[in-house]
PDB file of N, CA and C in Angstrom:
ATOM      1  N   UNK A 278     -14.565  -7.940   8.807  1.00 81.00           N
ATOM      2  CA  UNK A 278     -13.237  -7.967   8.258  1.00 81.00           C
ATOM      3  C   UNK A 278     -12.230  -7.677   9.363  1.00 81.00           C
ATOM      4  N   UNK A 279     -11.158  -8.424   9.350  1.00 84.00           N
ATOM      5  CA  UNK A 279     -10.125  -8.316  10.373  1.00 84.00           C
ATOM      6  C   UNK A 279      -8.827  -7.796   9.755  1.00 84.00           C
ATOM      7  N   UNK A 280      -8.056  -7.017  10.510  1.00 87.00           N
ATOM      8  CA  UNK A 280      -6.740  -6.598  10.013  1.00 87.00           C
ATOM      9  C   UNK A 280      -5.797  -7.802   9.932  1.00 87.00           C
ATOM     10  N   UNK A 281      -4.984  -7.852   8.898  1.00 86.00           N
ATOM     11  CA  UNK A 281      -4.023  -8.942   8.725  1.00 86.00           C
ATOM     12  C   UNK A 281      -2.734  -8.595   9.472  1.00 86.00           C
ATOM     13  N   UNK A 282      -2.178  -9.598  10.150  1.00 81.00           N
ATOM     14  CA  UNK A 282      -0.945  -9.433  10.908  1.00 81.00           C
ATOM     15  C   UNK A 282       0.206 -10.147  10.218  1.00 81.00           C
ATOM     16  N   UNK A 283       1.402  -9.593  10.358  1.00 80.00           N
ATOM     17  CA  UNK A 283       2.623 -10.256   9.903  1.00 80.00           C
ATOM     18  C   UNK A 283       3.700  -9.927  10.927  1.00 80.00           C
ATOM     19  N   UNK A 284       4.267 -10.956  11.520  1.00 76.00           N
ATOM     20  CA  UNK A 284       5.281 -10.789  12.561  1.00 76.00           C
ATOM     21  C   UNK A 284       4.802  -9.882  13.687  1.00 76.00           C
ATOM     22  N   UNK A 285       3.516  -9.990  14.031  1.00 74.00           N
ATOM     23  CA  UNK A 285       2.964  -9.232  15.143  1.00 74.00           C
ATOM     24  C   UNK A 285       2.558  -7.811  14.822  1.00 74.00           C
ATOM     25  N   UNK A 286       2.703  -7.386  13.560  1.00 83.00           N
ATOM     26  CA  UNK A 286       2.338  -6.022  13.167  1.00 83.00           C
ATOM     27  C   UNK A 286       1.275  -6.055  12.071  1.00 83.00           C
ATOM     28  N   UNK A 287       0.482  -4.996  12.021  1.00 86.00           N
ATOM     29  CA  UNK A 287      -0.490  -4.856  10.942  1.00 86.00           C
ATOM     30  C   UNK A 287       0.248  -4.552   9.645  1.00 86.00           C
ATOM     31  N   UNK A 288      -0.302  -5.002   8.539  1.00 91.00           N
ATOM     32  CA  UNK A 288       0.315  -4.803   7.229  1.00 91.00           C
ATOM     33  C   UNK A 288      -0.318  -3.564   6.590  1.00 91.00           C
ATOM     34  N   UNK A 289       0.476  -2.532   6.285  1.00 94.00           N
ATOM     35  CA  UNK A 289      -0.089  -1.329   5.661  1.00 94.00           C
ATOM     36  C   UNK A 289      -0.579  -1.618   4.242  1.00 94.00           C
ATOM     37  N   UNK A 290      -1.670  -0.946   3.867  1.00 93.00           N
ATOM     38  CA  UNK A 290      -2.215  -1.157   2.526  1.00 93.00           C
ATOM     39  C   UNK A 290      -1.708  -0.128   1.510  1.00 93.00           C
ATOM     40  N   UNK A 291      -0.833   0.779   1.942  1.00 93.00           N
ATOM     41  CA  UNK A 291      -0.283   1.784   1.044  1.00 93.00           C
ATOM     42  C   UNK A 291      -1.183   2.998   0.865  1.00 93.00           C
ATOM     43  N   UNK A 292      -2.364   2.968   1.511  1.00 94.00           N
ATOM     44  CA  UNK A 292      -3.313   4.074   1.393  1.00 94.00           C
ATOM     45  C   UNK A 292      -3.617   4.700   2.755  1.00 94.00           C
ATOM     46  N   UNK A 293      -2.773   4.422   3.733  1.00 93.00           N
ATOM     47  CA  UNK A 293      -2.994   4.960   5.068  1.00 93.00           C
ATOM     48  C   UNK A 293      -3.778   4.039   5.981  1.00 93.00           C
ATOM     49  N   UNK A 294      -4.183   2.894   5.472  1.00 94.00           N
ATOM     50  CA  UNK A 294      -4.927   1.915   6.268  1.00 94.00           C
ATOM     51  C   UNK A 294      -4.126   0.634   6.407  1.00 94.00           C
ATOM     52  N   UNK A 295      -4.832  -0.437   6.715  1.00 93.00           N
ATOM     53  CA  UNK A 295      -4.193  -1.748   6.840  1.00 93.00           C
ATOM     54  C   UNK A 295      -4.911  -2.759   5.965  1.00 93.00           C
ATOM     55  N   UNK A 296      -4.184  -3.797   5.553  1.00 93.00           N
ATOM     56  CA  UNK A 296      -4.749  -4.882   4.758  1.00 93.00           C
ATOM     57  C   UNK A 296      -5.732  -5.648   5.639  1.00 93.00           C
ATOM     58  N   UNK A 297      -6.877  -5.980   5.089  1.00 92.00           N
ATOM     59  CA  UNK A 297      -7.915  -6.688   5.845  1.00 92.00           C
ATOM     60  C   UNK A 297      -8.249  -8.009   5.150  1.00 92.00           C
ATOM     61  N   UNK A 298      -8.821  -8.921   5.911  1.00 89.00           N
ATOM     62  CA  UNK A 298      -9.232 -10.216   5.375  1.00 89.00           C
ATOM     63  C   UNK A 298     -10.594 -10.583   5.963  1.00 89.00           C
ATOM     64  N   UNK A 299     -11.220 -11.626   5.419  1.00 89.00           N
ATOM     65  CA  UNK A 299     -12.536 -12.039   5.903  1.00 89.00           C
ATOM     66  C   UNK A 299     -12.674 -13.556   5.849  1.00 89.00           C
ATOM     67  N   UNK A 300     -13.768 -14.066   6.379  1.00 87.00           N
ATOM     68  CA  UNK A 300     -14.047 -15.491   6.383  1.00 87.00           C
ATOM     69  C   UNK A 300     -13.086 -16.269   7.272  1.00 87.00           C
ATOM     70  N   UNK A 301     -12.701 -17.462   6.822  1.00 88.00           N
ATOM     71  CA  UNK A 301     -11.807 -18.326   7.600  1.00 88.00           C
ATOM     72  C   UNK A 301     -10.448 -17.662   7.817  1.00 88.00           C
ATOM     73  N   UNK A 302     -10.009 -16.866   6.844  1.00 88.00           N
ATOM     74  CA  UNK A 302      -8.730 -16.168   6.990  1.00 88.00           C
ATOM     75  C   UNK A 302      -8.808 -15.154   8.136  1.00 88.00           C
ATOM     76  N   UNK A 303      -9.934 -14.458   8.255  1.00 89.00           N
ATOM     77  CA  UNK A 303     -10.126 -13.501   9.351  1.00 89.00           C
ATOM     78  C   UNK A 303     -10.166 -14.233  10.687  1.00 89.00           C
ATOM     79  N   UNK A 304     -10.803 -15.389  10.703  1.00 92.00           N
ATOM     80  CA  UNK A 304     -10.846 -16.187  11.923  1.00 92.00           C
ATOM     81  C   UNK A 304      -9.434 -16.572  12.356  1.00 92.00           C
ATOM     82  N   UNK A 305      -8.604 -17.007  11.409  1.00 91.00           N
ATOM     83  CA  UNK A 305      -7.234 -17.384  11.751  1.00 91.00           C
ATOM     84  C   UNK A 305      -6.420 -16.183  12.242  1.00 91.00           C
ATOM     85  N   UNK A 306      -6.701 -14.997  11.735  1.00 90.00           N
ATOM     86  CA  UNK A 306      -6.026 -13.797  12.237  1.00 90.00           C
ATOM     87  C   UNK A 306      -6.425 -13.542  13.694  1.00 90.00           C
ATOM     88  N   UNK A 307      -7.715 -13.712  14.022  1.00 92.00           N
ATOM     89  CA  UNK A 307      -8.155 -13.543  15.414  1.00 92.00           C
ATOM     90  C   UNK A 307      -7.530 -14.606  16.308  1.00 92.00           C
ATOM     91  N   UNK A 308      -7.463 -15.839  15.803  1.00 94.00           N
ATOM     92  CA  UNK A 308      -6.838 -16.930  16.559  1.00 94.00           C
ATOM     93  C   UNK A 308      -5.382 -16.583  16.844  1.00 94.00           C
ATOM     94  N   UNK A 309      -4.655 -16.140  15.832  1.00 91.00           N
ATOM     95  CA  UNK A 309      -3.252 -15.772  16.002  1.00 91.00           C
ATOM     96  C   UNK A 309      -3.113 -14.657  17.037  1.00 91.00           C
ATOM     97  N   UNK A 310      -3.970 -13.654  16.949  1.00 91.00           N
ATOM     98  CA  UNK A 310      -3.919 -12.553  17.906  1.00 91.00           C
ATOM     99  C   UNK A 310      -4.167 -13.052  19.321  1.00 91.00           C
ATOM    100  N   UNK A 311      -5.190 -13.888  19.499  1.00 94.00           N
ATOM    101  CA  UNK A 311      -5.523 -14.392  20.836  1.00 94.00           C
ATOM    102  C   UNK A 311      -4.411 -15.277  21.399  1.00 94.00           C
ATOM    103  N   UNK A 312      -3.756 -16.035  20.545  1.00 95.00           N
ATOM    104  CA  UNK A 312      -2.688 -16.920  21.024  1.00 95.00           C
ATOM    105  C   UNK A 312      -1.398 -16.172  21.328  1.00 95.00           C
ATOM    106  N   UNK A 313      -1.131 -15.083  20.620  1.00 92.00           N
ATOM    107  CA  UNK A 313       0.118 -14.355  20.849  1.00 92.00           C
ATOM    108  C   UNK A 313       0.012 -13.291  21.929  1.00 92.00           C
ATOM    109  N   UNK A 314      -1.180 -12.754  22.144  1.00 93.00           N
ATOM    110  CA  UNK A 314      -1.352 -11.744  23.199  1.00 93.00           C
ATOM    111  C   UNK A 314      -1.214 -12.417  24.566  1.00 93.00           C
ATOM    112  N   UNK A 315      -0.572 -11.741  25.493  1.00 95.00           N
ATOM    113  CA  UNK A 315      -0.429 -12.281  26.853  1.00 95.00           C
ATOM    114  C   UNK A 315      -1.722 -12.098  27.624  1.00 95.00           C
ATOM    115  N   UNK A 316      -2.256 -13.195  28.123  1.00 95.00           N
ATOM    116  CA  UNK A 316      -3.497 -13.146  28.904  1.00 95.00           C
ATOM    117  C   UNK A 316      -3.288 -12.245  30.115  1.00 95.00           C
ATOM    118  N   UNK A 317      -4.230 -11.314  30.323  1.00 91.00           N
ATOM    119  CA  UNK A 317      -4.138 -10.378  31.436  1.00 91.00           C
ATOM    120  C   UNK A 317      -3.334  -9.143  31.108  1.00 91.00           C
ATOM    121  N   UNK A 318      -2.797  -9.049  29.903  1.00 90.00           N
ATOM    122  CA  UNK A 318      -1.972  -7.913  29.521  1.00 90.00           C
ATOM    123  C   UNK A 318      -2.753  -6.626  29.329  1.00 90.00           C
ATOM    124  N   UNK A 319      -4.041  -6.740  29.052  1.00 87.00           N
ATOM    125  CA  UNK A 319      -4.895  -5.571  28.899  1.00 87.00           C
ATOM    126  C   UNK A 319      -5.866  -5.540  30.075  1.00 87.00           C
ATOM    127  N   UNK A 320      -5.733  -4.564  30.935  1.00 89.00           N
ATOM    128  CA  UNK A 320      -6.535  -4.541  32.157  1.00 89.00           C
ATOM    129  C   UNK A 320      -8.034  -4.464  31.879  1.00 89.00           C
ATOM    130  N   UNK A 321      -8.436  -3.861  30.782  1.00 92.00           N
ATOM    131  CA  UNK A 321      -9.855  -3.756  30.462  1.00 92.00           C
ATOM    132  C   UNK A 321     -10.394  -4.994  29.735  1.00 92.00           C
ATOM    133  N   UNK A 322      -9.515  -5.915  29.332  1.00 91.00           N
ATOM    134  CA  UNK A 322      -9.894  -7.198  28.715  1.00 91.00           C
ATOM    135  C   UNK A 322      -9.033  -8.306  29.339  1.00 91.00           C
ATOM    136  N   UNK A 323      -9.232  -8.589  30.623  1.00 91.00           N
ATOM    137  CA  UNK A 323      -8.327  -9.514  31.319  1.00 91.00           C
ATOM    138  C   UNK A 323      -8.350 -10.951  30.797  1.00 91.00           C
ATOM    139  N   UNK A 324      -9.415 -11.370  30.115  1.00 91.00           N
ATOM    140  CA  UNK A 324      -9.488 -12.748  29.607  1.00 91.00           C
ATOM    141  C   UNK A 324      -8.992 -12.875  28.168  1.00 91.00           C
ATOM    142  N   UNK A 325      -8.587 -11.770  27.560  1.00 94.00           N
ATOM    143  CA  UNK A 325      -8.062 -11.814  26.196  1.00 94.00           C
ATOM    144  C   UNK A 325      -6.615 -12.297  26.222  1.00 94.00           C
ATOM    145  N   UNK A 326      -6.279 -13.175  25.310  1.00 96.00           N
ATOM    146  CA  UNK A 326      -4.905 -13.645  25.203  1.00 96.00           C
ATOM    147  C   UNK A 326      -4.731 -15.050  25.740  1.00 96.00           C
ATOM    148  N   UNK A 327      -3.473 -15.483  25.755  1.00 97.00           N
ATOM    149  CA  UNK A 327      -3.161 -16.843  26.207  1.00 97.00           C
ATOM    150  C   UNK A 327      -2.049 -16.817  27.245  1.00 97.00           C
ATOM    151  N   UNK A 328      -1.865 -17.971  27.850  1.00 97.00           N
ATOM    152  CA  UNK A 328      -0.757 -18.145  28.793  1.00 97.00           C
ATOM    153  C   UNK A 328       0.369 -18.953  28.161  1.00 97.00           C
ATOM    154  N   UNK A 329       0.406 -19.023  26.836  1.00 96.00           N
ATOM    155  CA  UNK A 329       1.437 -19.795  26.145  1.00 96.00           C
ATOM    156  C   UNK A 329       2.841 -19.315  26.469  1.00 96.00           C
ATOM    157  N   UNK A 330       2.998 -18.057  26.828  1.00 94.00           N
ATOM    158  CA  UNK A 330       4.319 -17.529  27.176  1.00 94.00           C
ATOM    159  C   UNK A 330       4.877 -18.203  28.430  1.00 94.00           C
ATOM    160  N   UNK A 331       4.032 -18.913  29.173  1.00 95.00           N
ATOM    161  CA  UNK A 331       4.458 -19.611  30.387  1.00 95.00           C
ATOM    162  C   UNK A 331       4.956 -21.036  30.121  1.00 95.00           C
ATOM    163  N   UNK A 332       4.893 -21.490  28.880  1.00 93.00           N
ATOM    164  CA  UNK A 332       5.264 -22.879  28.567  1.00 93.00           C
ATOM    165  C   UNK A 332       6.665 -23.242  29.037  1.00 93.00           C
ATOM    166  N   UNK A 333       7.604 -22.332  28.920  1.00 91.00           N
ATOM    167  CA  UNK A 333       8.981 -22.656  29.299  1.00 91.00           C
ATOM    168  C   UNK A 333       9.116 -22.925  30.792  1.00 91.00           C
ATOM    169  N   UNK A 334       8.158 -22.509  31.579  1.00 93.00           N
ATOM    170  CA  UNK A 334       8.191 -22.753  33.024  1.00 93.00           C
ATOM    171  C   UNK A 334       7.659 -24.129  33.398  1.00 93.00           C
ATOM    172  N   UNK A 335       6.973 -24.751  32.446  1.00 94.00           N
ATOM    173  CA  UNK A 335       6.400 -26.083  32.694  1.00 94.00           C
ATOM    174  C   UNK A 335       7.475 -27.155  32.545  1.00 94.00           C
ATOM    175  N   UNK A 336       7.399 -28.222  33.342  1.00 94.00           N
ATOM    176  CA  UNK A 336       8.311 -29.348  33.127  1.00 94.00           C
ATOM    177  C   UNK A 336       8.109 -29.902  31.710  1.00 94.00           C
ATOM    178  N   UNK A 337       9.170 -30.353  31.091  1.00 90.00           N
ATOM    179  CA  UNK A 337       9.116 -30.818  29.699  1.00 90.00           C
ATOM    180  C   UNK A 337       8.006 -31.839  29.468  1.00 90.00           C
ATOM    181  N   UNK A 338       7.798 -32.729  30.416  1.00 94.00           N
ATOM    182  CA  UNK A 338       6.786 -33.777  30.266  1.00 94.00           C
ATOM    183  C   UNK A 338       5.358 -33.223  30.284  1.00 94.00           C
ATOM    184  N   UNK A 339       5.172 -32.010  30.772  1.00 96.00           N
ATOM    185  CA  UNK A 339       3.829 -31.439  30.893  1.00 96.00           C
ATOM    186  C   UNK A 339       3.553 -30.316  29.896  1.00 96.00           C
ATOM    187  N   UNK A 340       4.517 -29.985  29.058  1.00 95.00           N
ATOM    188  CA  UNK A 340       4.357 -28.843  28.150  1.00 95.00           C
ATOM    189  C   UNK A 340       3.251 -29.047  27.120  1.00 95.00           C
ATOM    190  N   UNK A 341       3.151 -30.225  26.543  1.00 96.00           N
ATOM    191  CA  UNK A 341       2.128 -30.462  25.526  1.00 96.00           C
ATOM    192  C   UNK A 341       0.741 -30.337  26.135  1.00 96.00           C
ATOM    193  N   UNK A 342       0.549 -30.921  27.294  1.00 97.00           N
ATOM    194  CA  UNK A 342      -0.735 -30.825  27.977  1.00 97.00           C
ATOM    195  C   UNK A 342      -1.061 -29.374  28.319  1.00 97.00           C
ATOM    196  N   UNK A 343      -0.076 -28.633  28.796  1.00 97.00           N
ATOM    197  CA  UNK A 343      -0.280 -27.223  29.134  1.00 97.00           C
ATOM    198  C   UNK A 343      -0.591 -26.419  27.874  1.00 97.00           C
ATOM    199  N   UNK A 344       0.099 -26.711  26.768  1.00 97.00           N
ATOM    200  CA  UNK A 344      -0.157 -25.996  25.509  1.00 97.00           C
ATOM    201  C   UNK A 344      -1.585 -26.216  25.045  1.00 97.00           C
ATOM    202  N   UNK A 345      -2.079 -27.445  25.163  1.00 97.00           N
ATOM    203  CA  UNK A 345      -3.479 -27.726  24.801  1.00 97.00           C
ATOM    204  C   UNK A 345      -4.430 -26.910  25.664  1.00 97.00           C
ATOM    205  N   UNK A 346      -4.181 -26.909  26.952  1.00 97.00           N
ATOM    206  CA  UNK A 346      -5.028 -26.177  27.888  1.00 97.00           C
ATOM    207  C   UNK A 346      -4.993 -24.673  27.597  1.00 97.00           C
ATOM    208  N   UNK A 347      -3.801 -24.111  27.417  1.00 98.00           N
ATOM    209  CA  UNK A 347      -3.659 -22.680  27.183  1.00 98.00           C
ATOM    210  C   UNK A 347      -4.317 -22.263  25.867  1.00 98.00           C
ATOM    211  N   UNK A 348      -4.168 -23.080  24.815  1.00 97.00           N
ATOM    212  CA  UNK A 348      -4.774 -22.755  23.518  1.00 97.00           C
ATOM    213  C   UNK A 348      -6.296 -22.797  23.613  1.00 97.00           C
ATOM    214  N   UNK A 349      -6.833 -23.839  24.225  1.00 97.00           N
ATOM    215  CA  UNK A 349      -8.289 -23.948  24.363  1.00 97.00           C
ATOM    216  C   UNK A 349      -8.836 -22.794  25.196  1.00 97.00           C
ATOM    217  N   UNK A 350      -8.155 -22.442  26.247  1.00 97.00           N
ATOM    218  CA  UNK A 350      -8.563 -21.334  27.114  1.00 97.00           C
ATOM    219  C   UNK A 350      -8.580 -20.010  26.330  1.00 97.00           C
ATOM    220  N   UNK A 351      -7.553 -19.768  25.534  1.00 97.00           N
ATOM    221  CA  UNK A 351      -7.450 -18.520  24.774  1.00 97.00           C
ATOM    222  C   UNK A 351      -8.516 -18.413  23.696  1.00 97.00           C
ATOM    223  N   UNK A 352      -8.934 -19.552  23.153  1.00 97.00           N
ATOM    224  CA  UNK A 352      -9.866 -19.550  22.023  1.00 97.00           C
ATOM    225  C   UNK A 352     -11.300 -19.866  22.419  1.00 97.00           C
ATOM    226  N   UNK A 353     -11.586 -19.908  23.704  1.00 96.00           N
ATOM    227  CA  UNK A 353     -12.913 -20.278  24.187  1.00 96.00           C
ATOM    228  C   UNK A 353     -14.018 -19.373  23.648  1.00 96.00           C
ATOM    229  N   UNK A 354     -13.717 -18.127  23.366  1.00 95.00           N
ATOM    230  CA  UNK A 354     -14.737 -17.183  22.892  1.00 95.00           C
ATOM    231  C   UNK A 354     -14.845 -17.135  21.370  1.00 95.00           C
ATOM    232  N   UNK A 355     -14.036 -17.912  20.686  1.00 95.00           N
ATOM    233  CA  UNK A 355     -14.099 -17.987  19.221  1.00 95.00           C
ATOM    234  C   UNK A 355     -14.956 -19.195  18.816  1.00 95.00           C
ATOM    235  N   UNK A 356     -15.544 -19.168  17.611  1.00 95.00           N
ATOM    236  CA  UNK A 356     -16.398 -20.281  17.172  1.00 95.00           C
ATOM    237  C   UNK A 356     -15.588 -21.456  16.621  1.00 95.00           C
ATOM    238  N   UNK A 357     -14.577 -21.886  17.378  1.00 96.00           N
ATOM    239  CA  UNK A 357     -13.714 -22.994  16.973  1.00 96.00           C
ATOM    240  C   UNK A 357     -13.543 -23.942  18.147  1.00 96.00           C
ATOM    241  N   UNK A 358     -13.103 -25.148  17.816  1.00 96.00           N
ATOM    242  CA  UNK A 358     -12.740 -26.133  18.840  1.00 96.00           C
ATOM    243  C   UNK A 358     -11.321 -26.583  18.547  1.00 96.00           C
ATOM    244  N   UNK A 359     -10.472 -26.568  19.558  1.00 97.00           N
ATOM    245  CA  UNK A 359      -9.097 -27.039  19.404  1.00 97.00           C
ATOM    246  C   UNK A 359      -9.152 -28.566  19.353  1.00 97.00           C
ATOM    247  N   UNK A 360      -8.684 -29.144  18.235  1.00 97.00           N
ATOM    248  CA  UNK A 360      -8.715 -30.598  18.097  1.00 97.00           C
ATOM    249  C   UNK A 360      -7.366 -31.242  18.376  1.00 97.00           C
ATOM    250  N   UNK A 361      -6.282 -30.508  18.146  1.00 97.00           N
ATOM    251  CA  UNK A 361      -4.963 -31.058  18.428  1.00 97.00           C
ATOM    252  C   UNK A 361      -3.946 -29.926  18.529  1.00 97.00           C
ATOM    253  N   UNK A 362      -2.867 -30.210  19.217  1.00 97.00           N
ATOM    254  CA  UNK A 362      -1.762 -29.268  19.385  1.00 97.00           C
ATOM    255  C   UNK A 362      -0.472 -30.061  19.266  1.00 97.00           C
ATOM    256  N   UNK A 363       0.521 -29.468  18.607  1.00 97.00           N
ATOM    257  CA  UNK A 363       1.826 -30.117  18.466  1.00 97.00           C
ATOM    258  C   UNK A 363       2.905 -29.105  18.817  1.00 97.00           C
ATOM    259  N   UNK A 364       3.939 -29.570  19.490  1.00 96.00           N
ATOM    260  CA  UNK A 364       5.087 -28.735  19.825  1.00 96.00           C
ATOM    261  C   UNK A 364       6.335 -29.333  19.188  1.00 96.00           C
ATOM    262  N   UNK A 365       7.172 -28.477  18.612  1.00 95.00           N
ATOM    263  CA  UNK A 365       8.446 -28.917  18.049  1.00 95.00           C
ATOM    264  C   UNK A 365       9.514 -27.914  18.472  1.00 95.00           C
ATOM    265  N   UNK A 366      10.629 -28.422  18.973  1.00 91.00           N
ATOM    266  CA  UNK A 366      11.706 -27.553  19.451  1.00 91.00           C
ATOM    267  C   UNK A 366      12.321 -26.770  18.297  1.00 91.00           C
ATOM    268  N   UNK A 367      12.532 -25.484  18.515  1.00 90.00           N
ATOM    269  CA  UNK A 367      13.192 -24.622  17.536  1.00 90.00           C
ATOM    270  C   UNK A 367      14.607 -24.269  17.965  1.00 90.00           C
ATOM    271  N   UNK A 368      14.933 -24.541  19.210  1.00 84.00           N
ATOM    272  CA  UNK A 368      16.215 -24.120  19.757  1.00 84.00           C
ATOM    273  C   UNK A 368      16.076 -22.740  20.368  1.00 84.00           C
ATOM    274  N   UNK A 369      17.089 -22.325  21.084  1.00 85.00           N
ATOM    275  CA  UNK A 369      17.095 -21.009  21.716  1.00 85.00           C
ATOM    276  C   UNK A 369      15.931 -20.840  22.693  1.00 85.00           C
ATOM    277  N   UNK A 370      15.436 -21.962  23.237  1.00 81.00           N
ATOM    278  CA  UNK A 370      14.352 -21.920  24.216  1.00 81.00           C
ATOM    279  C   UNK A 370      12.969 -21.743  23.622  1.00 81.00           C
ATOM    280  N   UNK A 371      12.844 -21.704  22.290  1.00 88.00           N
ATOM    281  CA  UNK A 371      11.551 -21.534  21.649  1.00 88.00           C
ATOM    282  C   UNK A 371      11.050 -22.853  21.088  1.00 88.00           C
ATOM    283  N   UNK A 372       9.716 -22.924  20.951  1.00 93.00           N
ATOM    284  CA  UNK A 372       9.089 -24.082  20.321  1.00 93.00           C
ATOM    285  C   UNK A 372       8.155 -23.599  19.231  1.00 93.00           C
ATOM    286  N   UNK A 373       7.958 -24.458  18.240  1.00 95.00           N
ATOM    287  CA  UNK A 373       6.976 -24.204  17.182  1.00 95.00           C
ATOM    288  C   UNK A 373       5.678 -24.837  17.656  1.00 95.00           C
ATOM    289  N   UNK A 374       4.646 -24.032  17.797  1.00 96.00           N
ATOM    290  CA  UNK A 374       3.333 -24.505  18.214  1.00 96.00           C
ATOM    291  C   UNK A 374       2.445 -24.581  16.988  1.00 96.00           C
ATOM    292  N   UNK A 375       1.851 -25.734  16.745  1.00 97.00           N
ATOM    293  CA  UNK A 375       0.869 -25.895  15.683  1.00 97.00           C
ATOM    294  C   UNK A 375      -0.445 -26.276  16.342  1.00 97.00           C
ATOM    295  N   UNK A 376      -1.497 -25.559  15.986  1.00 97.00           N
ATOM    296  CA  UNK A 376      -2.829 -25.788  16.559  1.00 97.00           C
ATOM    297  C   UNK A 376      -3.761 -26.159  15.422  1.00 97.00           C
ATOM    298  N   UNK A 377      -4.483 -27.270  15.588  1.00 97.00           N
ATOM    299  CA  UNK A 377      -5.505 -27.678  14.638  1.00 97.00           C
ATOM    300  C   UNK A 377      -6.855 -27.342  15.244  1.00 97.00           C
ATOM    301  N   UNK A 378      -7.723 -26.784  14.394  1.00 97.00           N
ATOM    302  CA  UNK A 378      -9.022 -26.308  14.845  1.00 97.00           C
ATOM    303  C   UNK A 378     -10.132 -26.887  13.994  1.00 97.00           C
ATOM    304  N   UNK A 379     -11.290 -27.052  14.616  1.00 97.00           N
ATOM    305  CA  UNK A 379     -12.503 -27.410  13.876  1.00 97.00           C
ATOM    306  C   UNK A 379     -13.360 -26.154  13.827  1.00 97.00           C
ATOM    307  N   UNK A 380     -13.654 -25.691  12.620  1.00 94.00           N
ATOM    308  CA  UNK A 380     -14.488 -24.507  12.417  1.00 94.00           C
ATOM    309  C   UNK A 380     -15.633 -24.898  11.491  1.00 94.00           C
ATOM    310  N   UNK A 381     -16.802 -25.093  12.066  1.00 92.00           N
ATOM    311  CA  UNK A 381     -18.005 -25.462  11.313  1.00 92.00           C
ATOM    312  C   UNK A 381     -17.764 -26.679  10.420  1.00 92.00           C
ATOM    313  N   UNK A 382     -17.081 -27.686  10.966  1.00 94.00           N
ATOM    314  CA  UNK A 382     -16.820 -28.907  10.222  1.00 94.00           C
ATOM    315  C   UNK A 382     -15.599 -28.859   9.320  1.00 94.00           C
ATOM    316  N   UNK A 383     -14.929 -27.731   9.255  1.00 94.00           N
ATOM    317  CA  UNK A 383     -13.732 -27.580   8.452  1.00 94.00           C
ATOM    318  C   UNK A 383     -12.512 -27.564   9.337  1.00 94.00           C
ATOM    319  N   UNK A 384     -11.473 -28.327   8.951  1.00 96.00           N
ATOM    320  CA  UNK A 384     -10.232 -28.338   9.738  1.00 96.00           C
ATOM    321  C   UNK A 384      -9.333 -27.198   9.269  1.00 96.00           C
ATOM    322  N   UNK A 385      -8.896 -26.400  10.237  1.00 95.00           N
ATOM    323  CA  UNK A 385      -7.963 -25.312   9.983  1.00 95.00           C
ATOM    324  C   UNK A 385      -6.744 -25.536  10.872  1.00 95.00           C
ATOM    325  N   UNK A 386      -5.622 -24.981  10.482  1.00 95.00           N
ATOM    326  CA  UNK A 386      -4.442 -25.071  11.338  1.00 95.00           C
ATOM    327  C   UNK A 386      -3.626 -23.792  11.208  1.00 95.00           C
ATOM    328  N   UNK A 387      -2.859 -23.529  12.233  1.00 93.00           N
ATOM    329  CA  UNK A 387      -1.944 -22.386  12.214  1.00 93.00           C
ATOM    330  C   UNK A 387      -0.753 -22.717  13.092  1.00 93.00           C
ATOM    331  N   UNK A 388       0.390 -22.119  12.748  1.00 94.00           N
ATOM    332  CA  UNK A 388       1.616 -22.354  13.494  1.00 94.00           C
ATOM    333  C   UNK A 388       2.232 -21.032  13.905  1.00 94.00           C
ATOM    334  N   UNK A 389       2.950 -21.070  15.021  1.00 93.00           N
ATOM    335  CA  UNK A 389       3.637 -19.883  15.514  1.00 93.00           C
ATOM    336  C   UNK A 389       4.754 -20.295  16.442  1.00 93.00           C
ATOM    337  N   UNK A 390       5.739 -19.451  16.578  1.00 91.00           N
ATOM    338  CA  UNK A 390       6.831 -19.691  17.512  1.00 91.00           C
ATOM    339  C   UNK A 390       6.434 -19.153  18.872  1.00 91.00           C
ATOM    340  N   UNK A 391       6.761 -19.921  19.914  1.00 90.00           N
ATOM    341  CA  UNK A 391       6.462 -19.507  21.292  1.00 90.00           C
ATOM    342  C   UNK A 391       7.763 -19.525  22.068  1.00 90.00           C
TER     343      UNK A 391
END
C-alpha cells in the first residue's frame, strides 16, 4: 500500500495517519512521486526522481523527445513501460505532461504540470 498524494503532499486520514491506496492506483502514486521528485535530490537515492524540471532548458523542438527520455529514465525501476508522452503549454512557462504507460497489458495514464 502506498500513501496517496495531492498537490505534492500526503493526504491525512483524520486518525493521525495518511490515506493509502493499492494496486494500479498505488502504482500511479509511485509514478507521480518518481516524476515529480528531482533526480539526484536525495543523496542516498541518487537515481530516484526525474529530470523533467530541466525541460524548460531544452530547445522547443527537442522538449517532447527529452520528456520521453526523462520519463522513461525515472520509471525504469517500476514495472511499467512508457508508451507515449504528450506536452501541452499551460502558460507561465509550465507545460502539462501526460504519460501513457503499459502495466501488465493495461494502459494507464497520468498528467501533471511541469
